[in-house]
Amino acid sequence: MSQVLAIERCDLNIRGNKSSHHTEPFADQRLIVRRGQAFTIFVHLRPGSKTLKAHDANLNFIVHTGPLPKKESDTKVSFPLSDSTVDTEWSASATHDRAGNKVSLTIMSSPNAPIGLYSLTVDHRGQKTTLGQFTLLFNAWCPNDAVYMHGEAKRHEYVLAQHGQIYRGTHKRIKGTPWNFGQFEAGILDICLKILDDNPKFVSDADQDCSARKNPIYVTRVLSAMINSNDDKGVLVGEWYDFTGGIHPGQWVGTGDILRQWAESGPVRYGQCWVFAAVGCTVSRALGIPCRVVTNFGSAHDSNANLIIENHYNEDGEMISEGDSVWNFHVWVDSWMTRPDLGKEFDGWQTSDPTPQEKSDGVYRCGPAALRAIKEGELTKKYDAPFIFAEVNADVVDLMRLSNGELVKISGSTKSVGRFISTKAVASDERQDITDEYKYPEGSKEEREVYKKAQHHNKLQQRGEDPGLQLKIKLAKNMIVGSDFEVYAVVTNNCMVTKTCTLLFFAKAVGYNGRRGKSCGFTSDRLEVPAGEARRLYLKLEYGTYGPVITSDRLIQLSAITIDKQTVDYHKAEKTIVLDEPHVEIKMLGEAMVMQPVLVRLTMLNPLPEALLDCSFTVGGAGLIDGKPITLKIGRVGPKQEAMVTAVFTPTLAGSSMLLVSFDSDKLKNIKNTISVVVKERDTSHI
């Protein structure tokens, strides 16, 4: 027997390893495995070659990752061939076939190894032979991994699911928007690794950055900075007003197009919070970190970190302050991991936010912050807990500045921020309310104690609230975009004497981030309200007035203010209308089978009293549409007329998938629907 190890070839057993490592969905035909779990490759030796034997002092295996692999950085590891593998470190064992020429080589990776692209080499007496490359990911199935998650259903939802729901609207009109995360599409994993390689920390110190990729806390914080492009050449450019030169955020139906465009030509225009969060979720899941998209309704943006949102108005009821705001909704991501830097009690879901709002350590990023820290008001726990705590817990105070300069409180709330915090339920398209994971019930003893503790952290005192006249806003039942409808403000006098006041009633277009646009309605009246009675003031909202000024979010903010200057009594009420959108009907015209074209009919009724121009349907879905989504342009659709088109697509994968459809035009955008499609294997019995 020769003393030289002569390797004829190496079979990386891609299909077998991908199946056991839950990486089979990746379309990329290469070895992708998860850390802390053994994988097996087959080494074919040439006749007469020395065999692979355990405890051979002259035989070692070497794995390395990154441009500057070093032993001290854990980016280069050398380990011998042993009788068996060890599940806490890099190790190897082997078995031989009877002839001795085929060796089944089992490699165990460390559950704390940096993720990334690795090379595997065997070194025998200084002669090195490369066996191949593999990509190593975090492993939610491995109890020794920092991202380990109990429960197969949860792992399937938060790591493997390629489709999801992102919730938008207001707390009273919550609507799920389908999204194709597409983390397993061809080329997406390489782009996710490129995001890590393009981050400034890698550019300044590649060795330290690659070494730190063992830590999901570090990787998540890098992603929260790199998904936006404010400080670097990150993925998305945020824009809320002027979408010239890019794609309106509402037109995206999935992450794949965004990531491919970024890889080809740099920062993609444009994104808003749900797009930033969806891309962050895709990248996290691709890298193996369990992740969910979360929507917070009534989300505070506390720019001065005092846990109070102060809105200042003049005596005409117009807002005169900028800075703090309350968004109708805001979307971020939660990622699952341990927090050894904080303590075991802070393990679990960690909030991070890639939408660029405020800087953290000089960079537009946010988190990860432990949900436990947010719920308990532990604002000294990193990262960015005070900002996220305020998003779900800040109190709101509305103040009117009188002509003499005096500020008078007209309303306030301790309950309007952080409502119906939502995510997609496990193994279901239903909405799951997770508010109790972020905060104690509003008004409860625990909630107020946590708020006071947080205020003490910021050296502030809580403001009180003294309601006078009761003021409410009531909405119509049917408010579809394109229709005219009435709303009204009602003033109830709970006092023992008649009250007289001026009632101002405004309607303005508003973006989901709370930014007010142009007026689309106003009325006022001097009301005399007898004791124990109520008076109404109606406001008609006509499409001809609101249509030209609303955004694609289809939101109108109503504000009512009562003014009694004699008794210095002021009250305010607000309500946001989410206009109903038309329904996109999706009808399959045949059975879906692998690699067989199938037709689908798409229809939508134009509800507007005017024509829609530049109309198009976009169709996408992982495993259904290969590559970029299909866009079908249909031009003009007349008022109250039906838009109809037939699309054809060829499924590439068998199993259950989601077909996502989006309608866009000059006046109606971001109209989406989805259906489940079961793709069957092609019948080859007659071939």
PDB file of C-alpha atoms in Angstrom, residues 7 84 107 152 194 197 217 229 234 264 281 291 408 411 465 554 585-587 605:
ATOM      1  CA  ILE A   7      -7.637  11.268  -4.273  1.00  0.00           C
ATOM      2  CA  SER A  84     -16.279   9.638  15.839  1.00  0.00           C
ATOM      3  CA  ILE A 107     -17.605  16.318   8.951  1.00  0.00           C
ATOM      4  CA  GLU A 152     -40.705  22.013  13.970  1.00  0.00           C
ATOM      5  CA  LYS A 194     -22.522  39.837  -0.534  1.00  0.00           C
ATOM      6  CA  ASP A 197     -19.165  41.474   2.492  1.00  0.00           C
ATOM      7  CA  ILE A 217     -26.458  39.417  17.347  1.00  0.00           C
ATOM      8  CA  SER A 229     -28.468  52.731   2.124  1.00  0.00           C
ATOM      9  CA  GLY A 234     -26.918  49.174   1.271  1.00  0.00           C
ATOM     10  CA  GLU A 264     -26.365  44.311 -10.304  1.00  0.00           C
ATOM     11  CA  CYS A 281     -36.629  38.935   6.925  1.00  0.00           C
ATOM     12  CA  CYS A 291     -37.244  35.763  11.683  1.00  0.00           C
ATOM     13  CA  VAL A 408     -52.929  74.577  26.807  1.00  0.00           C
ATOM     14  CA  SER A 411     -56.072  66.125  24.674  1.00  0.00           C
ATOM     15  CA  GLU A 465     -55.070  63.810  31.628  1.00  0.00           C
ATOM     16  CA  ARG A 554     -55.344  55.529   0.658  1.00  0.00           C
ATOM     17  CA  GLU A 585     -60.062  38.237  -8.607  1.00  0.00           C
ATOM     18  CA  ILE A 586     -57.676  35.379  -9.450  1.00  0.00           C
ATOM     19  CA  LYS A 587     -59.031  32.328 -11.259  1.00  0.00           C
ATOM     20  CA  LEU A 605     -63.354  46.486 -11.367  1.00  0.00           C
TER      21      LEU A 605
END
